[in-house]
mmCIF file of N, CA and C in Angstrom:
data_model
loop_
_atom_site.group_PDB
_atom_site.id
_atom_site.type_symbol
_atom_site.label_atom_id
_atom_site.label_comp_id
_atom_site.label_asym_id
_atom_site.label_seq_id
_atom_site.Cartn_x
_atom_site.Cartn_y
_atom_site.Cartn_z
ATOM 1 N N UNK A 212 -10.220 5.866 24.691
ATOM 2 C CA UNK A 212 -11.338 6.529 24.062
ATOM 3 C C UNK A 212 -12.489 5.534 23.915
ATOM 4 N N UNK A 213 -13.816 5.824 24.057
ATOM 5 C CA UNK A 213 -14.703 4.752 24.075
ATOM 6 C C UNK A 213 -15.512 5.618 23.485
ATOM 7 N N UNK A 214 -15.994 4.281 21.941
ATOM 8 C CA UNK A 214 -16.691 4.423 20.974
ATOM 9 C C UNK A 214 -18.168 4.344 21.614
ATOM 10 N N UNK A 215 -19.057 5.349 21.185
ATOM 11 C CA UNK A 215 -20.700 4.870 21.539
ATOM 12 C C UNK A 215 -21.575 4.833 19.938
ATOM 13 N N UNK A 216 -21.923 3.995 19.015
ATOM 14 C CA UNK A 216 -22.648 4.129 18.456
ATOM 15 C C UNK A 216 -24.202 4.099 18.377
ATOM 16 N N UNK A 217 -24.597 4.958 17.870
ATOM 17 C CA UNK A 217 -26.500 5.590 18.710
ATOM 18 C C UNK A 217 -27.041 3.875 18.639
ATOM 19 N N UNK A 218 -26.833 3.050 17.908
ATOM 20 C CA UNK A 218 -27.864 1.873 17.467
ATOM 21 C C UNK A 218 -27.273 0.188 18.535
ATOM 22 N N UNK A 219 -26.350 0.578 19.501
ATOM 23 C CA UNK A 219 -26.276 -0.367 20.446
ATOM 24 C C UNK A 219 -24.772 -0.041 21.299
ATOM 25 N N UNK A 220 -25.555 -0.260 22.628
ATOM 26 C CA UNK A 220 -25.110 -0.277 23.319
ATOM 27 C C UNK A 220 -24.022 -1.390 23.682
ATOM 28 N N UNK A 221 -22.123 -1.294 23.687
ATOM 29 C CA UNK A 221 -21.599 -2.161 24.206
ATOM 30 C C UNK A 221 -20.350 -1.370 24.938
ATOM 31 N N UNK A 222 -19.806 -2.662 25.856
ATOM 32 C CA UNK A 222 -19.253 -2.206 26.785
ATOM 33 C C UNK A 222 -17.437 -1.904 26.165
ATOM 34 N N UNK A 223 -16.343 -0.691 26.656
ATOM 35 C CA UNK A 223 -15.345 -0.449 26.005
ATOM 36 C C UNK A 223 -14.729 -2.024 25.420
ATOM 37 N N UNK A 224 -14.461 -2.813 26.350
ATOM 38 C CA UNK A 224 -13.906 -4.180 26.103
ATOM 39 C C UNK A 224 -14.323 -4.681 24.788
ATOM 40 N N UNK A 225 -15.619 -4.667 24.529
ATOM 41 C CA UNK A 225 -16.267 -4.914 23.333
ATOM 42 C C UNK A 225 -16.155 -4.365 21.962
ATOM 43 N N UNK A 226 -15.651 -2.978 22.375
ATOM 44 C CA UNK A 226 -15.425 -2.053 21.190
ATOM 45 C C UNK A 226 -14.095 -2.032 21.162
ATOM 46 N N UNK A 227 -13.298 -2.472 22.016
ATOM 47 C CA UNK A 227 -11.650 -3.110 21.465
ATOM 48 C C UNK A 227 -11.468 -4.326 20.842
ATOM 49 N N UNK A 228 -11.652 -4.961 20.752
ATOM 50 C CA UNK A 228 -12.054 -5.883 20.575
ATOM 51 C C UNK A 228 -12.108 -6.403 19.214
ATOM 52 N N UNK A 229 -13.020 -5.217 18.987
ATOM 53 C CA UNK A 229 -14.142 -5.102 17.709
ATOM 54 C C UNK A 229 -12.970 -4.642 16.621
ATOM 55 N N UNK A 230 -12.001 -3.537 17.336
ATOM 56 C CA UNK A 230 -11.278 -3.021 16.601
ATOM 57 C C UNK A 230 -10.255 -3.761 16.075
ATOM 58 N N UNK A 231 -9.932 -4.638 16.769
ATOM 59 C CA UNK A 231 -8.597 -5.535 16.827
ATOM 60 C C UNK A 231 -8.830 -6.750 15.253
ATOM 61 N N UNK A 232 -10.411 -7.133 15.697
ATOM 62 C CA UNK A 232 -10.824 -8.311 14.826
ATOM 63 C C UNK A 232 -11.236 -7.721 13.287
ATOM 64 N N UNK A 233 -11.694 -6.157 13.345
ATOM 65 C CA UNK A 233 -11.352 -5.141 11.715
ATOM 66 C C UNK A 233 -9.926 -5.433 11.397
ATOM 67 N N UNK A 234 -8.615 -5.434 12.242
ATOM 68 C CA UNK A 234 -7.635 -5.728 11.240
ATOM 69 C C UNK A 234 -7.426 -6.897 11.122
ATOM 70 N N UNK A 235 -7.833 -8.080 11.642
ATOM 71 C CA UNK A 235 -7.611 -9.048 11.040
ATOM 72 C C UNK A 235 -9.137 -10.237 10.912
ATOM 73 N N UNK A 236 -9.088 -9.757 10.080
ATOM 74 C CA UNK A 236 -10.218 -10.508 9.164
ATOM 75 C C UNK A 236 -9.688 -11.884 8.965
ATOM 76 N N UNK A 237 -10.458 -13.186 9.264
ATOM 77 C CA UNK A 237 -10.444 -14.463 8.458
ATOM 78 C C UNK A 237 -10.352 -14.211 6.922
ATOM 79 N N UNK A 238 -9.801 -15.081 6.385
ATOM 80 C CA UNK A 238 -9.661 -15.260 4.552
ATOM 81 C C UNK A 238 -10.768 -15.073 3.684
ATOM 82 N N UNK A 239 -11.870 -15.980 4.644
ATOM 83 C CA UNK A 239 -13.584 -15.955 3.960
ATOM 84 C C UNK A 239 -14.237 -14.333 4.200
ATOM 85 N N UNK A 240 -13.745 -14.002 5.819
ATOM 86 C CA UNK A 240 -14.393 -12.437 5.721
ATOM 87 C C UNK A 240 -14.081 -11.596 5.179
ATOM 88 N N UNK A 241 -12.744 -11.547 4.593
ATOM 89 C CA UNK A 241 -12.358 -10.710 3.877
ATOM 90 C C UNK A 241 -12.577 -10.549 2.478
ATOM 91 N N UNK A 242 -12.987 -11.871 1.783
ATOM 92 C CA UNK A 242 -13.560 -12.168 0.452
ATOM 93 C C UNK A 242 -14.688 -11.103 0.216
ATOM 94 N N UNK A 243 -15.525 -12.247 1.774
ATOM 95 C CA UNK A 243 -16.720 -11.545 1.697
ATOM 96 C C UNK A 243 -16.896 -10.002 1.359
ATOM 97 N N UNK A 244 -15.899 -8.837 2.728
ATOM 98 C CA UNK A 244 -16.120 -8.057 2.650
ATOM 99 C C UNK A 244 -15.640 -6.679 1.369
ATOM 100 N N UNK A 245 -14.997 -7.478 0.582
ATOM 101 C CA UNK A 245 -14.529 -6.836 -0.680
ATOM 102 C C UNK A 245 -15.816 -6.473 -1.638
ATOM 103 N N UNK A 246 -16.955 -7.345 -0.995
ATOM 104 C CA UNK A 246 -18.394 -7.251 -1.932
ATOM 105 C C UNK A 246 -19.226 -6.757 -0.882
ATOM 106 N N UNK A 247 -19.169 -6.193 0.346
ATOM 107 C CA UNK A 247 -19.967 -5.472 1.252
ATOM 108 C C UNK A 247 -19.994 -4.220 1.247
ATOM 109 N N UNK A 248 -18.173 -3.996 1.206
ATOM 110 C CA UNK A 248 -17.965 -2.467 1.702
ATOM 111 C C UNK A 248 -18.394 -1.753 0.432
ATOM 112 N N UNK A 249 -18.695 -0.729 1.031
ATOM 113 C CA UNK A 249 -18.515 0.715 0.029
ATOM 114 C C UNK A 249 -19.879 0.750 -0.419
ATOM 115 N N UNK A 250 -20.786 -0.022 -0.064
ATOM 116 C CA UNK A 250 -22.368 -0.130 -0.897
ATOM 117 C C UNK A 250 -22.415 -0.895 -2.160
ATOM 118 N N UNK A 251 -21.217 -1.779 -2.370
ATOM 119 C CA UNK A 251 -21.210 -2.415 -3.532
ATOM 120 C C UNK A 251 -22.116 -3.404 -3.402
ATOM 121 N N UNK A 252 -22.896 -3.893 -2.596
ATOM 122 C CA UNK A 252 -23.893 -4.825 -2.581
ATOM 123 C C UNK A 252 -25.390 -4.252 -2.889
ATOM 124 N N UNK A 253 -25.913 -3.273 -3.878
ATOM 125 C CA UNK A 253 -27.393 -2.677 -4.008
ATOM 126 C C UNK A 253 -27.355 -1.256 -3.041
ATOM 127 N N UNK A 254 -25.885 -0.818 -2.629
ATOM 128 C CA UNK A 254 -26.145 0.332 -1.897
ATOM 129 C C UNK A 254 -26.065 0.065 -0.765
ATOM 130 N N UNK A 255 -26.178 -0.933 -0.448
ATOM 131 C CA UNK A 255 -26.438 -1.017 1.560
ATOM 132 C C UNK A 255 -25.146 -1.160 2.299
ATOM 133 N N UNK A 256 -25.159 -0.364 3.002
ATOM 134 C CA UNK A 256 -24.279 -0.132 4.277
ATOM 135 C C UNK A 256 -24.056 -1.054 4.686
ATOM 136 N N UNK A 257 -22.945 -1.525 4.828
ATOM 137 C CA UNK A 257 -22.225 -2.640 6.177
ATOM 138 C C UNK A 257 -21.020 -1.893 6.730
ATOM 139 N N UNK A 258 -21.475 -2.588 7.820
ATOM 140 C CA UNK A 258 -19.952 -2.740 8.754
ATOM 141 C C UNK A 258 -19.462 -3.818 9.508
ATOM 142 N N UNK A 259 -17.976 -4.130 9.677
ATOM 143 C CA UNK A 259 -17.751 -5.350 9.856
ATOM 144 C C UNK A 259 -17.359 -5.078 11.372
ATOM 145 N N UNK A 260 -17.688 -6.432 11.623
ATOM 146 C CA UNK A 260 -17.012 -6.473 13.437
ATOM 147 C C UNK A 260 -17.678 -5.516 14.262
ATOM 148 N N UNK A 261 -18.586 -5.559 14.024
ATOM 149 C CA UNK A 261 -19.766 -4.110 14.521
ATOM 150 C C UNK A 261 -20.129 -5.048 15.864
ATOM 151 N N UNK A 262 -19.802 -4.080 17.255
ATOM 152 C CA UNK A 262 -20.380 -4.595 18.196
ATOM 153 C C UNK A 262 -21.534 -4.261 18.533
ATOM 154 N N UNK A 263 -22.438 -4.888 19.467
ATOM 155 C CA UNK A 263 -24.014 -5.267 19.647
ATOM 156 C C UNK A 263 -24.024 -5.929 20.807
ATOM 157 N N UNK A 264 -23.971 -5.000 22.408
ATOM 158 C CA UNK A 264 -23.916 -5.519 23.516
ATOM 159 C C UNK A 264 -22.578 -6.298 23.223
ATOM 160 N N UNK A 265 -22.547 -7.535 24.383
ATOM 161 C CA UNK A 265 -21.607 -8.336 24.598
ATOM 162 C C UNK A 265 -20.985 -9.234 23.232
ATOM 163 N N UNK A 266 -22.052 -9.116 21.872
ATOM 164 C CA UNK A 266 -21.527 -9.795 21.171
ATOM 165 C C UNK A 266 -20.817 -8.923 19.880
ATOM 166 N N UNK A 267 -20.407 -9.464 18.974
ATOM 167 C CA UNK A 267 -19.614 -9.030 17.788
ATOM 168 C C UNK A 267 -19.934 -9.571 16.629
ATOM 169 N N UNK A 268 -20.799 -8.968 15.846
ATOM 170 C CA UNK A 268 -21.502 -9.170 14.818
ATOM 171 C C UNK A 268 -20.011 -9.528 13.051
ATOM 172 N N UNK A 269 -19.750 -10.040 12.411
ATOM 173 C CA UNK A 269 -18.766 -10.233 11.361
ATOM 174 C C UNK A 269 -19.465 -8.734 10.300
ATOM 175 N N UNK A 270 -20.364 -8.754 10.036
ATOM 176 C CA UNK A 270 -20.998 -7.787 9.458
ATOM 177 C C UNK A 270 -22.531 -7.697 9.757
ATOM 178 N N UNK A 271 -22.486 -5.885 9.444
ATOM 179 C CA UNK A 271 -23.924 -5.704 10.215
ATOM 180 C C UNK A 271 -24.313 -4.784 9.377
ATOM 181 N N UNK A 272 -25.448 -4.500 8.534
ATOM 182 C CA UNK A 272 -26.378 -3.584 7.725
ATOM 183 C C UNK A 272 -27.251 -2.808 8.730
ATOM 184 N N UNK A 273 -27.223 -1.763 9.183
ATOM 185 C CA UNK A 273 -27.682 -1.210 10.193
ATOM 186 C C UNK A 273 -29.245 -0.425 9.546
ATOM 187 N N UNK A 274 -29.079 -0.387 8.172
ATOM 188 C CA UNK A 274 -30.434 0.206 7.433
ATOM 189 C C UNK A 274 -31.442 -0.572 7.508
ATOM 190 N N UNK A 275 -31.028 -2.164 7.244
ATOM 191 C CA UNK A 275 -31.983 -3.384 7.079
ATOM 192 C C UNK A 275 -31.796 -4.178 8.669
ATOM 193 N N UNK A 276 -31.524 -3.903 9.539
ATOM 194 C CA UNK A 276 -31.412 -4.257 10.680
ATOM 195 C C UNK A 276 -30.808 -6.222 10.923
ATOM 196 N N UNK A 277 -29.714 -6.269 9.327
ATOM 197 C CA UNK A 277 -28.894 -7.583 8.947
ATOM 198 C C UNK A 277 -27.390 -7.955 9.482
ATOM 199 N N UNK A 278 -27.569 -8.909 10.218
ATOM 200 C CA UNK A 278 -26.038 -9.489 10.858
ATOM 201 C C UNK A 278 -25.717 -10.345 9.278
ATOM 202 N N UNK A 279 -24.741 -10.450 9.611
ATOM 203 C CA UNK A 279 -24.022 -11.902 8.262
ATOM 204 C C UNK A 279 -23.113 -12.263 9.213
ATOM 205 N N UNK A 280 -23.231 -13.729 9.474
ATOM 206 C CA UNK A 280 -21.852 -14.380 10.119
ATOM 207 C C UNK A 280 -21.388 -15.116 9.418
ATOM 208 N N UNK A 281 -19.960 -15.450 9.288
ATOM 209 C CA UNK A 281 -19.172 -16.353 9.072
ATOM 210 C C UNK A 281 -18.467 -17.234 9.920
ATOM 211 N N UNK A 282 -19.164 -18.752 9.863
ATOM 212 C CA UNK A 282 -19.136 -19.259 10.272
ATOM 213 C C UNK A 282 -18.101 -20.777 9.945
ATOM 214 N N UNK A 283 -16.525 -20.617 10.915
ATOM 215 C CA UNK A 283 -15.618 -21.524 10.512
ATOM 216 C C UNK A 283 -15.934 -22.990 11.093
ATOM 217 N N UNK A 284 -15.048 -23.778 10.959
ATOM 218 C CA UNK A 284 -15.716 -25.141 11.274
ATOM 219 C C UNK A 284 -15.396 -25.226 12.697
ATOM 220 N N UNK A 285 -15.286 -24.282 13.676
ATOM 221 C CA UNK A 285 -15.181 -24.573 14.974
ATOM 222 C C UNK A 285 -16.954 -24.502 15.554
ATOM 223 N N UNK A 286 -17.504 -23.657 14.176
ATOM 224 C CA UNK A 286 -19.069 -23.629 14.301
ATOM 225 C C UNK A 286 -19.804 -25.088 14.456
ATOM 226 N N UNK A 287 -19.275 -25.675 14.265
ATOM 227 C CA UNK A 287 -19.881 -27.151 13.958
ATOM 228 C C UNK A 287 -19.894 -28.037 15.456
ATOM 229 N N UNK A 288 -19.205 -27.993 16.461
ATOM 230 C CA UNK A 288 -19.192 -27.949 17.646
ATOM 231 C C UNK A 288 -20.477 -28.318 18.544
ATOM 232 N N UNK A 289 -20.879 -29.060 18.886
ATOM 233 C CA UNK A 289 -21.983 -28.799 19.709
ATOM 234 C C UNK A 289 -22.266 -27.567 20.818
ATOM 235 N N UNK A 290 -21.632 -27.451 21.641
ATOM 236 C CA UNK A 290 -21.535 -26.235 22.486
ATOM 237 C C UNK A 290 -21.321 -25.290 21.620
ATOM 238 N N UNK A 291 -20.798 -24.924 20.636
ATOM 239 C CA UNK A 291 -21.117 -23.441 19.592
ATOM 240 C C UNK A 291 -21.589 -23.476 18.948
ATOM 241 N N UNK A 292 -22.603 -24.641 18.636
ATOM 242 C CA UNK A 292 -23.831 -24.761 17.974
ATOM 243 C C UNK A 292 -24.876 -23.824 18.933
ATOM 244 N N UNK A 293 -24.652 -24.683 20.051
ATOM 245 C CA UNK A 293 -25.642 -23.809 21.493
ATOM 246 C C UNK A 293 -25.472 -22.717 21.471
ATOM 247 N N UNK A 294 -24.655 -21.923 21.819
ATOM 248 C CA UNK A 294 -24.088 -20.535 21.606
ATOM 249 C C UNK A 294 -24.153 -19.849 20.486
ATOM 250 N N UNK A 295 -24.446 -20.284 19.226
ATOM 251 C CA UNK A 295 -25.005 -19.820 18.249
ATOM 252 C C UNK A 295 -26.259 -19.290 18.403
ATOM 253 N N UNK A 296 -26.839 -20.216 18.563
ATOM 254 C CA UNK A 296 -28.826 -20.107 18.930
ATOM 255 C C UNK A 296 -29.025 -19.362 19.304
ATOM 256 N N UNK A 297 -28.251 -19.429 21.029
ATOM 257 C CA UNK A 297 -28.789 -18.596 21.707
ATOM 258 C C UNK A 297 -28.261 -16.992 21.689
ATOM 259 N N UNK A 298 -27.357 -16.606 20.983
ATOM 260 C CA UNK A 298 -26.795 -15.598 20.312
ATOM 261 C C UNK A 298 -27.624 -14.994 19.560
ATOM 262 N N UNK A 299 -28.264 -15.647 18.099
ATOM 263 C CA UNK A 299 -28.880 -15.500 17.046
ATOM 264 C C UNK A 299 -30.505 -15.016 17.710
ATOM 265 N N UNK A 300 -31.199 -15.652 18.884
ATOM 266 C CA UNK A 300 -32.082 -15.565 19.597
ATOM 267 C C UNK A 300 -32.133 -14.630 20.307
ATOM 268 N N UNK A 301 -30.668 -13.971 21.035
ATOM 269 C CA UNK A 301 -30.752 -12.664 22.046
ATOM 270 C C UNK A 301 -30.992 -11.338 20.847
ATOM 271 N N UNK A 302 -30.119 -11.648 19.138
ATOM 272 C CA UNK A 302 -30.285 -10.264 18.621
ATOM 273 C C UNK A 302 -31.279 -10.581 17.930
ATOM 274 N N UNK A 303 -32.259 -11.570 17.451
ATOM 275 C CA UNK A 303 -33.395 -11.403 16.904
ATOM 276 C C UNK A 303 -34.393 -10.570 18.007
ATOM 277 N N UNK A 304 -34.544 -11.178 19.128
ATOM 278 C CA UNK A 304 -34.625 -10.376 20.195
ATOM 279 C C UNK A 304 -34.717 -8.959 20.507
ATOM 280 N N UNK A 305 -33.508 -8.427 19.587
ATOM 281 C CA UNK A 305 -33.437 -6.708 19.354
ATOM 282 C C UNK A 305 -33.812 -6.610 18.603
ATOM 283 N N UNK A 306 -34.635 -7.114 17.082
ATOM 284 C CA UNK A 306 -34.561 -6.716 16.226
ATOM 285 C C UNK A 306 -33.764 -7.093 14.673
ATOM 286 N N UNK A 307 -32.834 -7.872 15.067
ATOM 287 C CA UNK A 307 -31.589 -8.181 14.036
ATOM 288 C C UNK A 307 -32.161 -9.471 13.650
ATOM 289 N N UNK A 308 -32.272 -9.219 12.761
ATOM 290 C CA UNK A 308 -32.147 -10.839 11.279
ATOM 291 C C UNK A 308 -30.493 -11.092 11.426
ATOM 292 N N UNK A 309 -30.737 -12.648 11.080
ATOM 293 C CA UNK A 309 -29.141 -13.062 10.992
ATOM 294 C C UNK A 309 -29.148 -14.185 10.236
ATOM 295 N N UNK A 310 -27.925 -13.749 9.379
ATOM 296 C CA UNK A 310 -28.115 -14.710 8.481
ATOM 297 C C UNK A 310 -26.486 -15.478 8.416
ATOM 298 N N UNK A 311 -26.281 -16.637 8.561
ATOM 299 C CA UNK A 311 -25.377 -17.460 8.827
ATOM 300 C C UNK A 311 -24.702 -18.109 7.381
ATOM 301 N N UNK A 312 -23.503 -18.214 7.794
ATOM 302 C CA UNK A 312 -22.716 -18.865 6.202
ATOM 303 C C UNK A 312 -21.538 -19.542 6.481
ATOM 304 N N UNK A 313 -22.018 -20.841 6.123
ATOM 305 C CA UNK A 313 -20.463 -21.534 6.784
ATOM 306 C C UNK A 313 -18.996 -21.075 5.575
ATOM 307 N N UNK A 314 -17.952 -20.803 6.268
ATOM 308 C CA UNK A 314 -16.727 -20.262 5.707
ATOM 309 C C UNK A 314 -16.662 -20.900 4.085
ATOM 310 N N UNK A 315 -16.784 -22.212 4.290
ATOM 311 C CA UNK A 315 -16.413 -23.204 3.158
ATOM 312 C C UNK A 315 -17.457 -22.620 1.488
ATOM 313 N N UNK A 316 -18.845 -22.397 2.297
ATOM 314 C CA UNK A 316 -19.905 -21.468 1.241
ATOM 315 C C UNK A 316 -19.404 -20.009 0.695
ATOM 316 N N UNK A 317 -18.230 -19.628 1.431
ATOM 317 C CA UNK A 317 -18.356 -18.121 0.487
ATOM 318 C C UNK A 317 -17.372 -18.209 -0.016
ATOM 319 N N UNK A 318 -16.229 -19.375 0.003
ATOM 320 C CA UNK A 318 -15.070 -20.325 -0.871
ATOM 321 C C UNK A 318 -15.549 -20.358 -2.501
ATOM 322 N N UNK A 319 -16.764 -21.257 -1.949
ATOM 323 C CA UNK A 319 -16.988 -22.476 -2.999
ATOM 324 C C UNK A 319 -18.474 -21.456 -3.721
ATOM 325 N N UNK A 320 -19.259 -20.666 -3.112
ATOM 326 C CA UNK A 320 -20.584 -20.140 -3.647
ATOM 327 C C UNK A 320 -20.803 -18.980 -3.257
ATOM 328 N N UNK A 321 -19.687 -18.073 -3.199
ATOM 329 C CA UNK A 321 -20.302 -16.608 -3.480
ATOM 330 C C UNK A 321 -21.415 -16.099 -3.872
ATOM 331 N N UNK A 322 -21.643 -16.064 -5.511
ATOM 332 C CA UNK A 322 -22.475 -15.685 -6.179
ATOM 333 C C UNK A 322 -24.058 -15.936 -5.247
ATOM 334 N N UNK A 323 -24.153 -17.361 -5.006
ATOM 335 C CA UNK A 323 -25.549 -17.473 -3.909
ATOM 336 C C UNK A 323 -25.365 -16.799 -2.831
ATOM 337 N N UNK A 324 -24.123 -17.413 -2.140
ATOM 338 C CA UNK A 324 -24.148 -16.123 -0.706
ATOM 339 C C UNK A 324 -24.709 -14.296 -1.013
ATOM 340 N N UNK A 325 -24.350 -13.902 -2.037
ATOM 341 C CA UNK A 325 -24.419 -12.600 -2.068
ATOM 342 C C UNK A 325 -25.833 -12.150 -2.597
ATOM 343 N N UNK A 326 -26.496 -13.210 -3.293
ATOM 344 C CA UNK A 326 -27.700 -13.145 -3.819
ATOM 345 C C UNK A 326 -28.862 -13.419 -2.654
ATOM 346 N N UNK A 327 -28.125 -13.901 -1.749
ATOM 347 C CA UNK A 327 -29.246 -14.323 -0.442
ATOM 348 C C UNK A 327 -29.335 -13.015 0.420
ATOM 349 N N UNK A 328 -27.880 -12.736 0.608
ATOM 350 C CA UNK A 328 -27.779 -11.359 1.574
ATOM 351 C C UNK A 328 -28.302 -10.004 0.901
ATOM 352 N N UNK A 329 -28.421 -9.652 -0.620
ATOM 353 C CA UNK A 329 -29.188 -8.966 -1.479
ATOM 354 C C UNK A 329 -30.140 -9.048 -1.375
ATOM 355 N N UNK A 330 -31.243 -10.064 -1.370
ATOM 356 C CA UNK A 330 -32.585 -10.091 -0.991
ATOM 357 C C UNK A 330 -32.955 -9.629 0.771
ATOM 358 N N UNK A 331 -32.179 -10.429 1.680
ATOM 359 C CA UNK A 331 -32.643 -10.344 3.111
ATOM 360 C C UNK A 331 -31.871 -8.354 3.352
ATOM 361 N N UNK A 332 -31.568 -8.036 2.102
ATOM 362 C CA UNK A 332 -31.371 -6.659 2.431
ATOM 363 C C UNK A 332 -32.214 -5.622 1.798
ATOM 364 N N UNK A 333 -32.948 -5.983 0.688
ATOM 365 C CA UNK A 333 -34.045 -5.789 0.276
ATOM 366 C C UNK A 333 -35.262 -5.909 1.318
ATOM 367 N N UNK A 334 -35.392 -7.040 1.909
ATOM 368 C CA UNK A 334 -36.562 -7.275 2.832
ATOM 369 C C UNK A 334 -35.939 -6.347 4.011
ATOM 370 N N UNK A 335 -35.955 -5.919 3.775
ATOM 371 C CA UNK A 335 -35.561 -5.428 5.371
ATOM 372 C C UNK A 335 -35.464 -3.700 5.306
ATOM 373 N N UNK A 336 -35.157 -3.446 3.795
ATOM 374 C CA UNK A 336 -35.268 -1.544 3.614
ATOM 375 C C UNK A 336 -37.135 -1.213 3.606
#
């Protein structure tokens, strides 16, 4: 069965994928997403593992046009530093703000993480 959602185009592979990485969430995304889902963040819609072309967004606000990544320490990498950029650059590109959070920050500083993604979701309705 192949998912089409109206707001981007990706290929079936992508939307398996997508499905596989909803059941298993990292420790930090799942923190995270205990304060995303349901509109518990000011009302705004997320969805996690939301694909977007070839890539796979951790969470995506489709009202405020907001990625949130979580970012583990394999992020730190030079070559997935590169691949970050140019990632962050193809969906600004569409349209998408993205806002980045290394794993260890939504450990240790929730309260700011969620107060940052509250505003860039504000700016963006």
């Amino acid at each position: 069965m192949i998912l089409i959602y109206p707001f981007h185009a990706a290929v079936p592979l992508t939307y398996q994928r997508a499905a596989r990485m909803r059941r298993n969430l990292t420790p930090p995304e799942a923190r995270l997403w205990r304060y995303l889902k349901g509109g518990n963040l000011g009302g705004a819609k997320f969805w996690r593992q939301h694909p977007v072309g070839v890539y796979i967004l951790d969470f995506y606000c489709p009202a405020a046009k907001l990625a949130v990544e979580v970012d583990g320490a394999v992020h730190a990498i030079p070559e997935k530093i590169l691949h970050d950029r140019r990632r962050t650059a193809g969906l600004e590109a569409q349209g998408i703000r993205v806002l980045r959070y290394p794993a260890i920050t939504i450990r240790d500083e929730l309260d700011g993480v969620l107060a940052g993604i509250r505003e860039a979701v504000g700016r963006g309705l």
